[in-house]
mmCIF file of C-alpha atoms and ligand atoms in Angstrom:
data_model
loop_
_atom_site.group_PDB
_atom_site.id
_atom_site.type_symbol
_atom_site.label_atom_id
_atom_site.label_comp_id
_atom_site.label_asym_id
_atom_site.label_seq_id
_atom_site.Cartn_x
_atom_site.Cartn_y
_atom_site.Cartn_z
ATOM 1 C CA UNK A 435 0.000 0.000 0.000
ATOM 2 C CA UNK A 436 1.350 3.424 -0.985
ATOM 3 C CA UNK A 437 0.390 5.901 1.712
ATOM 4 C CA UNK A 438 0.228 9.714 1.643
ATOM 5 C CA UNK A 439 3.215 9.875 4.001
ATOM 6 C CA UNK A 440 5.763 7.590 5.602
ATOM 7 C CA UNK A 441 9.108 7.566 7.424
ATOM 8 C CA UNK A 442 12.353 7.147 5.502
ATOM 9 C CA UNK A 443 14.885 5.098 7.489
ATOM 10 C CA UNK A 444 18.236 3.571 6.593
ATOM 11 C CA UNK A 445 20.863 1.450 8.357
ATOM 12 C CA UNK A 446 22.538 4.471 9.988
ATOM 13 C CA UNK A 447 19.234 5.282 11.739
ATOM 14 C CA UNK A 448 18.913 1.726 13.030
ATOM 15 C CA UNK A 449 22.565 1.689 14.168
ATOM 16 C CA UNK A 450 22.093 4.983 16.011
ATOM 17 C CA UNK A 451 19.180 3.556 17.991
ATOM 18 C CA UNK A 452 20.960 0.257 18.727
ATOM 19 C CA UNK A 453 23.961 2.148 20.069
ATOM 20 C CA UNK A 454 21.749 3.805 22.686
ATOM 21 C CA UNK A 455 19.979 0.546 23.537
ATOM 22 C CA UNK A 456 23.396 -0.981 24.301
ATOM 23 C CA UNK A 457 24.360 1.963 26.501
ATOM 24 C CA UNK A 458 23.559 3.100 30.037
ATOM 25 C CA UNK A 459 20.675 5.527 29.451
ATOM 26 C CA UNK A 460 17.366 4.809 27.754
ATOM 27 C CA UNK A 461 15.866 8.089 28.907
ATOM 28 C CA UNK A 462 17.050 11.304 30.619
ATOM 29 C CA UNK A 463 20.552 10.668 29.292
ATOM 30 C CA UNK A 464 23.006 12.579 27.058
ATOM 31 C CA UNK A 465 21.275 11.972 23.711
ATOM 32 C CA UNK A 466 18.357 14.217 24.629
ATOM 33 C CA UNK A 467 20.709 17.143 25.201
ATOM 34 C CA UNK A 468 22.630 16.313 22.024
ATOM 35 C CA UNK A 469 19.420 16.311 19.979
ATOM 36 C CA UNK A 470 18.367 19.620 21.533
ATOM 37 C CA UNK A 471 21.793 21.099 20.698
ATOM 38 C CA UNK A 472 21.543 19.815 17.113
ATOM 39 C CA UNK A 473 18.121 21.443 16.759
ATOM 40 C CA UNK A 474 19.427 24.714 18.216
ATOM 41 C CA UNK A 475 22.239 24.823 15.699
ATOM 42 C CA UNK A 476 20.093 23.832 12.709
ATOM 43 C CA UNK A 477 17.262 26.289 13.325
ATOM 44 C CA UNK A 478 19.212 29.091 15.054
ATOM 45 C CA UNK A 479 17.221 28.735 18.269
ATOM 46 C CA UNK A 480 18.618 29.902 21.592
ATOM 47 C CA UNK A 481 16.545 27.348 23.483
ATOM 48 C CA UNK A 482 15.083 23.997 22.495
ATOM 49 C CA UNK A 483 13.157 21.599 24.718
ATOM 50 C CA UNK A 484 12.514 18.162 23.160
ATOM 51 C CA UNK A 485 9.266 16.520 24.284
ATOM 52 C CA UNK A 486 7.241 13.344 23.746
ATOM 53 C CA UNK A 487 5.204 14.568 20.744
ATOM 54 C CA UNK A 488 4.060 17.655 18.869
ATOM 55 C CA UNK A 489 0.814 17.889 20.823
ATOM 56 C CA UNK A 490 2.800 18.014 24.080
ATOM 57 C CA UNK A 491 4.941 20.794 22.553
ATOM 58 C CA UNK A 492 1.797 22.813 21.802
ATOM 59 C CA UNK A 493 0.272 22.056 25.209
ATOM 60 C CA UNK A 494 3.383 23.212 27.091
ATOM 61 C CA UNK A 495 3.595 26.293 24.845
ATOM 62 C CA UNK A 496 0.018 27.252 25.764
ATOM 63 C CA UNK A 497 0.761 26.848 29.483
ATOM 64 C CA UNK A 498 4.151 28.580 29.337
ATOM 65 C CA UNK A 499 2.512 31.555 27.621
ATOM 66 C CA UNK A 500 0.025 31.743 30.469
ATOM 67 C CA UNK A 501 -3.142 31.366 28.385
ATOM 68 C CA UNK A 502 -6.203 30.912 30.562
ATOM 69 C CA UNK A 503 -9.908 31.568 30.982
ATOM 70 C CA UNK A 504 -11.303 34.419 28.894
ATOM 71 C CA UNK A 505 -8.190 34.560 26.694
ATOM 72 C CA UNK A 506 -8.754 34.338 22.935
ATOM 73 C CA UNK A 507 -6.272 32.673 20.594
ATOM 74 C CA UNK A 508 -6.521 32.882 16.794
ATOM 75 C CA UNK A 509 -5.802 29.926 14.496
ATOM 76 C CA UNK A 510 -6.844 28.558 11.077
ATOM 77 C CA UNK A 511 -9.562 25.882 10.749
ATOM 78 C CA UNK A 512 -7.418 23.871 8.300
ATOM 79 C CA UNK A 513 -4.951 22.169 10.631
ATOM 80 C CA UNK A 514 -4.580 19.105 12.818
ATOM 81 C CA UNK A 515 -6.741 18.876 15.966
ATOM 82 C CA UNK A 516 -3.812 19.593 18.322
ATOM 83 C CA UNK A 517 -3.420 23.208 17.177
ATOM 84 C CA UNK A 518 -6.855 24.006 18.621
ATOM 85 C CA UNK A 519 -6.822 21.468 21.437
ATOM 86 C CA UNK A 520 -3.773 23.065 23.086
ATOM 87 C CA UNK A 521 -5.800 26.274 23.476
ATOM 88 C CA UNK A 522 -8.634 24.320 25.116
ATOM 89 C CA UNK A 523 -6.185 22.446 27.417
ATOM 90 C CA UNK A 524 -5.183 25.872 28.768
ATOM 91 C CA UNK A 525 -8.888 26.793 29.195
ATOM 92 C CA UNK A 526 -8.585 29.611 26.637
ATOM 93 C CA UNK A 527 -10.946 30.120 23.683
ATOM 94 C CA UNK A 528 -10.025 29.085 20.114
ATOM 95 C CA UNK A 529 -10.983 31.656 17.474
ATOM 96 C CA UNK A 530 -10.869 30.346 13.929
ATOM 97 C CA UNK A 531 -10.014 32.711 11.092
ATOM 98 C CA UNK A 532 -10.333 31.610 7.458
ATOM 99 C CA UNK A 533 -7.410 30.630 5.257
ATOM 100 C CA UNK A 534 -6.045 32.380 2.204
ATOM 101 C CA UNK A 535 -6.944 30.593 -1.052
ATOM 102 C CA UNK A 536 -3.418 30.954 -2.462
ATOM 103 C CA UNK A 537 -1.233 29.808 0.452
ATOM 104 C CA UNK A 538 -3.867 27.707 2.301
ATOM 105 C CA UNK A 539 -2.551 29.381 5.481
ATOM 106 C CA UNK A 540 -4.107 32.041 7.771
ATOM 107 C CA UNK A 541 -5.352 35.090 5.858
ATOM 108 C CA UNK A 542 -3.605 38.032 7.618
ATOM 109 C CA UNK A 543 -6.276 40.572 6.580
ATOM 110 C CA UNK A 544 -8.988 38.486 8.217
ATOM 111 C CA UNK A 545 -6.772 37.988 11.278
ATOM 112 C CA UNK A 546 -6.460 41.740 11.730
ATOM 113 C CA UNK A 547 -10.215 42.250 11.240
ATOM 114 C CA UNK A 548 -10.925 39.594 13.865
ATOM 115 C CA UNK A 549 -8.456 41.042 16.381
ATOM 116 C CA UNK A 550 -9.997 44.511 15.949
ATOM 117 C CA UNK A 551 -13.509 43.118 16.337
ATOM 118 C CA UNK A 552 -12.687 41.146 19.476
ATOM 119 C CA UNK A 553 -10.799 44.045 21.055
ATOM 120 C CA UNK A 554 -13.685 46.413 20.305
ATOM 121 C CA UNK A 555 -15.950 44.008 22.158
ATOM 122 C CA UNK A 556 -13.684 43.992 25.180
ATOM 123 C CA UNK A 557 -12.240 40.532 24.566
ATOM 124 C CA UNK A 558 -8.772 39.633 25.663
ATOM 125 C CA UNK A 559 -6.980 38.494 22.486
ATOM 126 C CA UNK A 560 -3.704 36.894 23.524
ATOM 127 C CA UNK A 561 -2.049 35.196 20.591
ATOM 128 C CA UNK A 562 -2.046 33.955 17.008
ATOM 129 C CA UNK A 563 -1.014 30.426 16.026
ATOM 130 C CA UNK A 564 0.041 30.280 12.383
ATOM 131 C CA UNK A 565 0.232 26.863 10.722
ATOM 132 C CA UNK A 566 2.620 26.450 7.794
ATOM 133 C CA UNK A 567 0.159 24.195 6.012
ATOM 134 C CA UNK A 568 1.611 21.378 3.874
ATOM 135 C CA UNK A 569 5.054 22.980 4.173
ATOM 136 C CA UNK A 570 4.128 26.405 2.769
ATOM 137 C CA UNK A 571 5.105 29.126 5.268
ATOM 138 C CA UNK A 572 2.417 31.621 6.314
ATOM 139 C CA UNK A 573 2.719 35.297 5.426
ATOM 140 C CA UNK A 574 4.872 35.712 8.539
ATOM 141 C CA UNK A 575 5.857 39.297 7.825
ATOM 142 C CA UNK A 576 2.204 40.390 7.958
ATOM 143 C CA UNK A 577 1.410 38.208 10.974
ATOM 144 C CA UNK A 578 4.428 39.627 12.831
ATOM 145 C CA UNK A 579 3.406 43.214 12.172
ATOM 146 C CA UNK A 580 -0.155 42.468 13.358
ATOM 147 C CA UNK A 581 1.254 40.795 16.486
ATOM 148 C CA UNK A 582 3.495 43.808 17.163
ATOM 149 C CA UNK A 583 0.783 46.369 16.552
ATOM 150 C CA UNK A 584 -1.801 44.642 18.773
ATOM 151 C CA UNK A 585 0.714 43.297 21.300
ATOM 152 C CA UNK A 586 0.052 39.608 20.654
ATOM 153 C CA UNK A 587 2.238 36.534 21.011
ATOM 154 C CA UNK A 588 2.961 34.750 17.747
ATOM 155 C CA UNK A 589 3.276 30.951 17.706
ATOM 156 C CA UNK A 590 4.353 28.908 14.674
ATOM 157 C CA UNK A 591 2.881 25.416 14.498
ATOM 158 C CA UNK A 592 5.719 24.473 12.182
ATOM 159 C CA UNK A 593 5.045 20.705 12.157
ATOM 160 C CA UNK A 594 4.602 20.573 8.355
ATOM 161 C CA UNK A 595 7.305 22.997 7.327
ATOM 162 C CA UNK A 596 10.440 21.923 9.164
ATOM 163 C CA UNK A 597 13.110 22.784 6.611
ATOM 164 C CA UNK A 598 10.963 24.977 4.358
ATOM 165 C CA UNK A 599 12.331 28.430 3.482
ATOM 166 C CA UNK A 600 10.788 31.880 3.769
ATOM 167 C CA UNK A 601 12.600 34.788 2.107
ATOM 168 C CA UNK A 602 15.499 32.416 1.382
ATOM 169 C CA UNK A 603 15.851 31.575 5.053
ATOM 170 C CA UNK A 604 15.818 27.990 6.326
ATOM 171 C CA UNK A 605 15.732 29.400 9.884
ATOM 172 C CA UNK A 606 12.765 31.729 9.307
ATOM 173 C CA UNK A 607 10.470 30.276 11.944
ATOM 174 C CA UNK A 608 12.018 31.946 15.017
ATOM 175 C CA UNK A 609 12.755 35.130 13.105
ATOM 176 C CA UNK A 610 9.024 35.885 13.163
ATOM 177 C CA UNK A 611 7.370 33.713 15.824
ATOM 178 C CA UNK A 612 7.977 33.903 19.581
ATOM 179 C CA UNK A 613 7.579 30.161 19.952
ATOM 180 C CA UNK A 614 7.875 27.382 17.354
ATOM 181 C CA UNK A 615 6.462 23.871 17.788
ATOM 182 C CA UNK A 616 7.728 20.792 15.966
ATOM 183 C CA UNK A 617 6.413 17.238 15.634
ATOM 184 C CA UNK A 618 8.620 14.318 14.626
ATOM 185 C CA UNK A 619 5.819 11.846 13.946
ATOM 186 C CA UNK A 620 6.799 9.364 11.164
ATOM 187 C CA UNK A 621 4.921 11.268 8.420
ATOM 188 C CA UNK A 622 6.603 14.600 9.263
ATOM 189 C CA UNK A 623 9.746 15.984 7.526
ATOM 190 C CA UNK A 624 11.987 13.843 9.768
ATOM 191 C CA UNK A 625 11.155 11.453 12.575
ATOM 192 C CA UNK A 626 11.878 10.236 16.088
ATOM 193 C CA UNK A 627 8.896 7.813 16.064
ATOM 194 C CA UNK A 628 6.835 9.959 18.396
ATOM 195 C CA UNK A 629 8.429 13.239 19.386
ATOM 196 C CA UNK A 630 8.353 16.996 19.275
ATOM 197 C CA UNK A 631 10.081 20.154 20.465
ATOM 198 C CA UNK A 632 9.488 23.704 21.615
ATOM 199 C CA UNK A 633 11.923 26.213 20.100
ATOM 200 C CA UNK A 634 12.231 29.770 21.398
ATOM 201 C CA UNK A 635 14.672 32.627 21.986
ATOM 202 C CA UNK A 636 12.910 33.516 25.235
ATOM 203 C CA UNK A 637 14.565 32.027 28.337
ATOM 204 C CA UNK A 638 11.427 32.379 30.507
ATOM 205 C CA UNK A 639 9.297 30.404 28.075
ATOM 206 C CA UNK A 640 11.976 27.708 27.799
ATOM 207 C CA UNK A 641 12.330 27.493 31.570
ATOM 208 C CA UNK A 642 8.606 27.025 32.066
ATOM 209 C CA UNK A 643 8.358 24.426 29.278
ATOM 210 C CA UNK A 644 11.248 22.473 30.837
ATOM 211 C CA UNK A 645 9.679 22.635 34.280
ATOM 212 C CA UNK A 646 6.328 21.346 33.019
ATOM 213 C CA UNK A 647 7.947 18.617 30.890
ATOM 214 C CA UNK A 648 8.976 16.841 34.113
ATOM 215 C CA UNK A 649 6.171 17.131 36.678
ATOM 216 C CA UNK A 650 6.864 20.762 37.634
ATOM 217 C CA UNK A 651 9.821 19.522 39.672
ATOM 218 C CA UNK A 652 13.068 21.401 40.423
ATOM 219 C CA UNK A 653 16.255 19.676 41.653
ATOM 220 C CA UNK A 654 18.957 22.308 41.309
ATOM 221 C CA UNK A 655 20.192 23.247 44.862
ATOM 222 C CA UNK A 656 20.714 26.838 43.668
ATOM 223 C CA UNK A 657 17.003 27.182 42.962
ATOM 224 C CA UNK A 658 15.833 25.681 46.268
ATOM 225 C CA UNK A 659 15.802 27.639 49.558
ATOM 226 C CA UNK A 660 15.946 24.699 51.948
ATOM 227 C CA UNK A 661 17.852 22.044 50.065
ATOM 228 C CA UNK A 662 17.848 18.961 52.278
ATOM 229 C CA UNK A 663 20.278 16.611 50.504
ATOM 230 C CA UNK A 664 21.174 14.746 47.326
ATOM 231 C CA UNK A 665 17.747 13.019 47.199
ATOM 232 C CA UNK A 666 15.858 16.278 47.406
ATOM 233 C CA UNK A 667 13.487 17.811 44.885
ATOM 234 C CA UNK A 668 10.532 20.153 45.069
ATOM 235 C CA UNK A 669 7.362 20.289 42.999
ATOM 236 C CA UNK A 670 6.646 23.966 42.376
ATOM 237 C CA UNK A 671 4.063 23.679 39.596
ATOM 238 C CA UNK A 672 1.639 21.092 38.232
ATOM 239 C CA UNK A 673 3.438 19.465 35.291
ATOM 240 C CA UNK A 674 3.479 16.283 33.231
ATOM 241 C CA UNK A 675 5.720 13.502 32.043
ATOM 242 C CA UNK A 676 6.235 14.762 28.502
ATOM 243 C CA UNK A 677 9.805 13.473 28.164
ATOM 244 C CA UNK A 678 11.286 11.928 25.035
ATOM 245 C CA UNK A 679 13.666 8.947 25.274
ATOM 246 C CA UNK A 680 17.373 8.851 24.440
ATOM 247 C CA UNK A 681 16.957 6.285 21.673
ATOM 248 C CA UNK A 682 14.339 8.488 20.013
ATOM 249 C CA UNK A 683 16.711 11.456 20.232
ATOM 250 C CA UNK A 684 19.579 9.448 18.733
ATOM 251 C CA UNK A 685 17.270 8.653 15.820
ATOM 252 C CA UNK A 686 16.301 12.338 15.644
ATOM 253 C CA UNK A 687 19.921 13.568 15.502
ATOM 254 C CA UNK A 688 20.719 11.119 12.719
ATOM 255 C CA UNK A 689 17.530 11.943 10.766
ATOM 256 C CA UNK A 690 18.169 15.673 11.096
ATOM 257 C CA UNK A 691 21.465 15.258 9.214
ATOM 258 C CA UNK A 692 19.423 14.036 6.228
ATOM 259 C CA UNK A 693 16.695 16.694 6.367
ATOM 260 C CA UNK A 694 18.034 18.718 3.402
ATOM 261 C CA UNK A 695 18.342 15.547 1.337
ATOM 262 C CA UNK A 696 14.785 14.548 2.299
ATOM 263 C CA UNK A 697 13.480 17.968 1.275
ATOM 264 C CA UNK A 698 15.284 17.793 -2.048
ATOM 265 C CA UNK A 699 13.522 14.519 -2.884
ATOM 266 C CA UNK A 700 10.139 15.875 -1.740
ATOM 267 C CA UNK A 701 10.581 18.877 -4.052
ATOM 268 C CA UNK A 702 11.601 16.583 -6.897
ATOM 269 C CA UNK A 703 8.428 14.505 -6.434
ATOM 270 C CA UNK A 704 6.316 17.684 -6.278
ATOM 271 C CA UNK A 705 7.809 18.887 -9.556
ATOM 272 C CA UNK A 706 7.086 15.543 -11.230
ATOM 273 C CA UNK A 707 3.459 15.701 -10.070
ATOM 274 C CA UNK A 708 3.141 19.279 -11.318
ATOM 275 C CA UNK A 709 4.607 18.535 -14.743
ATOM 276 C CA UNK A 710 2.486 15.416 -15.161
ATOM 277 C CA UNK A 711 -0.847 17.008 -14.171
ATOM 278 C CA UNK A 712 -0.257 20.241 -16.075
ATOM 279 C CA UNK A 713 0.006 18.109 -19.178
ATOM 280 C CA UNK A 714 -2.544 15.376 -18.464
ATOM 281 C CA UNK A 715 -5.255 16.898 -16.212
ATOM 282 C CA UNK A 716 -4.883 20.712 -16.243
ATOM 283 C CA UNK A 717 -8.203 21.072 -14.361
ATOM 284 C CA UNK A 718 -6.529 19.917 -11.145
ATOM 285 C CA UNK A 719 -5.526 22.842 -8.932
ATOM 286 C CA UNK A 720 -1.910 22.311 -7.858
ATOM 287 C CA UNK A 721 -0.301 23.689 -4.678
ATOM 288 C CA UNK A 722 1.165 27.135 -5.334
ATOM 289 C CA UNK A 723 4.291 28.800 -3.979
ATOM 290 C CA UNK A 724 4.439 32.442 -3.008
ATOM 291 C CA UNK A 725 7.541 33.792 -4.788
ATOM 292 C CA UNK A 726 9.590 34.331 -1.629
ATOM 293 C CA UNK A 727 9.207 30.801 -0.274
ATOM 294 C CA UNK A 728 10.672 27.359 -0.832
ATOM 295 C CA UNK A 729 7.932 24.816 -0.135
ATOM 296 C CA UNK A 730 8.673 21.901 2.215
ATOM 297 C CA UNK A 731 6.028 19.616 0.644
ATOM 298 C CA UNK A 732 5.145 17.718 3.797
ATOM 299 C CA UNK A 733 1.921 17.229 1.853
ATOM 300 C CA UNK A 734 1.052 17.524 -1.831
ATOM 301 C CA UNK A 735 -2.514 18.865 -1.649
ATOM 302 C CA UNK A 736 -4.416 18.990 -4.930
ATOM 303 C CA UNK A 737 -7.908 20.452 -5.373
ATOM 304 C CA UNK A 738 -10.344 18.545 -7.564
ATOM 305 C CA UNK A 739 -13.783 19.911 -8.368
ATOM 306 C CA UNK A 740 -15.763 16.679 -8.372
ATOM 307 C CA UNK A 741 -18.835 18.546 -9.677
ATOM 308 C CA UNK A 742 -17.086 18.390 -13.066
ATOM 309 C CA UNK A 743 -16.513 14.627 -12.973
ATOM 310 C CA UNK A 744 -18.763 11.622 -13.149
ATOM 311 C CA UNK A 745 -16.888 10.045 -10.251
ATOM 312 C CA UNK A 746 -17.433 11.403 -6.716
ATOM 313 C CA UNK A 747 -14.752 11.848 -4.052
ATOM 314 C CA UNK A 748 -15.733 8.775 -2.023
ATOM 315 C CA UNK A 749 -15.715 6.476 -5.072
ATOM 316 C CA UNK A 750 -12.416 7.960 -6.244
ATOM 317 C CA UNK A 751 -10.852 7.276 -2.838
ATOM 318 C CA UNK A 752 -12.185 3.709 -2.852
ATOM 319 C CA UNK A 753 -10.930 2.958 -6.357
ATOM 320 C CA UNK A 754 -7.507 4.385 -5.544
ATOM 321 C CA UNK A 755 -7.413 2.341 -2.332
ATOM 322 C CA UNK A 756 -8.278 -0.821 -4.264
ATOM 323 C CA UNK A 757 -5.325 -0.217 -6.609
ATOM 324 C CA UNK A 758 -3.031 0.112 -3.561
ATOM 325 C CA UNK A 759 -2.924 3.881 -2.993
ATOM 326 C CA UNK A 760 -4.104 5.205 0.355
ATOM 327 C CA UNK A 761 -4.954 8.879 -0.123
ATOM 328 C CA UNK A 762 -5.924 11.227 2.718
ATOM 329 C CA UNK A 763 -7.656 14.579 3.218
ATOM 330 C CA UNK A 764 -5.937 17.329 5.229
ATOM 331 C CA UNK A 765 -8.037 18.487 6.936
ATOM 332 C CA UNK A 766 -11.669 18.289 7.932
ATOM 333 C CA UNK A 767 -12.140 21.935 9.016
ATOM 334 C CA UNK A 768 -11.866 22.042 12.805
ATOM 335 C CA UNK A 769 -15.069 24.079 13.097
ATOM 336 C CA UNK A 770 -16.911 21.028 11.660
ATOM 337 C CA UNK A 771 -15.853 18.881 14.621
ATOM 338 C CA UNK A 772 -18.777 18.220 16.983
ATOM 339 C CA UNK A 773 -16.688 19.319 19.984
ATOM 340 C CA UNK A 774 -15.970 22.753 18.506
ATOM 341 C CA UNK A 775 -19.527 23.184 17.228
ATOM 342 C CA UNK A 776 -21.144 22.250 20.529
ATOM 343 C CA UNK A 777 -18.778 24.080 22.863
ATOM 344 C CA UNK A 778 -17.933 27.219 20.883
ATOM 345 C CA UNK A 779 -20.967 27.687 18.638
ATOM 346 C CA UNK A 780 -19.228 27.215 15.293
ATOM 347 C CA UNK A 781 -21.351 26.082 12.363
ATOM 348 C CA UNK A 782 -21.088 25.093 8.715
ATOM 349 C CA UNK A 783 -20.816 28.186 6.549
ATOM 350 C CA UNK A 784 -18.592 30.091 8.978
ATOM 351 C CA UNK A 785 -15.402 29.823 6.896
ATOM 352 C CA UNK A 786 -16.167 29.478 3.209
ATOM 353 C CA UNK A 787 -12.601 29.282 1.863
ATOM 354 C CA UNK A 788 -11.726 26.462 4.277
ATOM 355 C CA UNK A 789 -14.975 24.663 3.466
ATOM 356 C CA UNK A 790 -14.499 24.842 -0.318
ATOM 357 C CA UNK A 791 -10.934 23.673 0.209
ATOM 358 C CA UNK A 792 -12.093 20.672 2.260
ATOM 359 C CA UNK A 793 -14.621 19.684 -0.397
ATOM 360 C CA UNK A 794 -11.915 19.513 -3.070
ATOM 361 C CA UNK A 795 -8.692 18.660 -1.244
ATOM 362 C CA UNK A 796 -6.804 15.380 -1.702
ATOM 363 C CA UNK A 797 -3.317 14.678 -0.316
ATOM 364 C CA UNK A 798 -1.205 12.654 -2.764
ATOM 365 C CA UNK A 799 1.620 10.356 -1.624
ATOM 366 C CA UNK A 800 4.833 12.297 -1.007
ATOM 367 C CA UNK A 801 7.814 11.141 1.043
ATOM 368 C CA UNK A 802 11.540 10.752 0.306
ATOM 369 C CA UNK A 803 11.345 6.951 -0.031
ATOM 370 C CA UNK A 804 8.632 7.073 -2.707
ATOM 371 C CA UNK A 805 10.200 5.571 -5.857
ATOM 372 C CA UNK A 806 9.791 6.982 -9.366
ATOM 373 C CA UNK A 807 7.987 3.790 -10.307
ATOM 374 C CA UNK A 808 5.475 4.229 -7.479
ATOM 375 C CA UNK A 809 5.112 7.888 -8.393
ATOM 376 C CA UNK A 810 4.303 7.018 -12.027
ATOM 377 C CA UNK A 811 1.798 4.451 -10.796
ATOM 378 C CA UNK A 812 0.061 7.102 -8.661
ATOM 379 C CA UNK A 813 -0.036 9.575 -11.561
ATOM 380 C CA UNK A 814 -1.344 6.940 -14.000
ATOM 381 C CA UNK A 815 -4.025 5.784 -11.555
ATOM 382 C CA UNK A 816 -5.274 9.337 -10.963
ATOM 383 C CA UNK A 817 -5.236 9.905 -14.693
ATOM 384 C CA UNK A 818 -7.318 6.778 -15.190
ATOM 385 C CA UNK A 819 -10.071 7.754 -12.734
ATOM 386 C CA UNK A 820 -10.144 11.518 -13.302
ATOM 387 C CA UNK A 821 -10.068 11.581 -17.079
HETATM 388 C C1 LIG B 2057 1.374 16.361 13.470
HETATM 389 C C2 LIG B 2057 0.850 17.679 13.841
HETATM 390 C C3 LIG B 2057 0.639 18.040 15.179
HETATM 391 C C4 LIG B 2057 0.732 17.072 16.324
HETATM 392 O O1 LIG B 2057 1.915 16.387 16.423
HETATM 393 P P1 LIG B 2057 1.969 14.955 17.156
HETATM 394 O O2 LIG B 2057 3.438 14.686 17.251
HETATM 395 O O3 LIG B 2057 1.244 13.974 16.281
HETATM 396 O O4 LIG B 2057 1.341 15.100 18.492
HETATM 397 C C5 LIG B 2057 0.227 19.331 15.435
HETATM 398 N N1 LIG B 2057 0.008 20.226 14.455
HETATM 399 C C6 LIG B 2057 0.192 19.908 13.154
HETATM 400 C C7 LIG B 2057 -0.055 20.949 12.109
HETATM 401 C C8 LIG B 2057 0.595 18.623 12.813
HETATM 402 O O5 LIG B 2057 0.725 18.303 11.526
#
């Protein structure tokens, strides 16, 4: 079965993990720090805290930023559940704002309108979470100027776009956002199995994230007034066990070395798709690139208007599945989820760009290990059913 996304592992990855398994530390050992240092260097971050998954990274970000009751946080409806859930974990209120039809990311004009509207109505708008959907960076320059003007915190849910470039900069994420969250799930740009990280240049945010990663416990004698002995620790906040293991981090460090190579192959696959469909099925809407970005192609989202075909989306998916290709849709708009409808009053029709997008969107297989033969098979199969 060819899936929309998948990890790409080689012998060096397996050897890196085995080395840790043969060593003294499975968790809380030196490979966590090494992975964090590698991430710092690669993405020009002053502080990096590696955690158990991307959702944990977002959760700790929400808590470290002090979001709470009656705080409003803006995000797009086209993203994974976690982007909104982290706001709810912190008891704050998620405010969806529609996407832009060119980038498929937050529309900055609508963000500003929404901030103005909420402020005028006495609401406490705290932050914006931008999602670099599919690997296409948001319009970060505009989002940053809105955040500065209205005194908001800017978070980048960068899970799709690790390694993408904005204004020729591989390290753009922390240049604009105050906090950046990563996920290293197997389908993401590189993997640790499960895993994630919080990147920031703010020492207070990093300190809080670190504290909450391990039960809100401090052990450093310098930070404790009445240190009682080598066994001693104090719980000063209510935290979690959101740690990542050493063998995952060893895998992460080794995968990170190959990130640029992975991205090169993803871009090559994207180009092959684009050339093939432009020629064979020009009606398909292909993912676009703003001219100052280099797409990461975590996903290859195409838009198909099934009103113009005899086949419907469900049948198309089933036929593709039966030939061995497991497509996916990213995403069901979050304001369609029963939880968000029932608890926050969202309804169908609220965000028309996102809804049109959902109706048409299909994520095609794209990952570094996808062979040219498999790629041709995918293209030919789509061509067969969408002709
Ligand atoms: C994958 C993903 C997450 C969650 O990451 P996990 O590691 O699966 O918890 C959050 N946001 C986006 C946009 C993602 O793609």
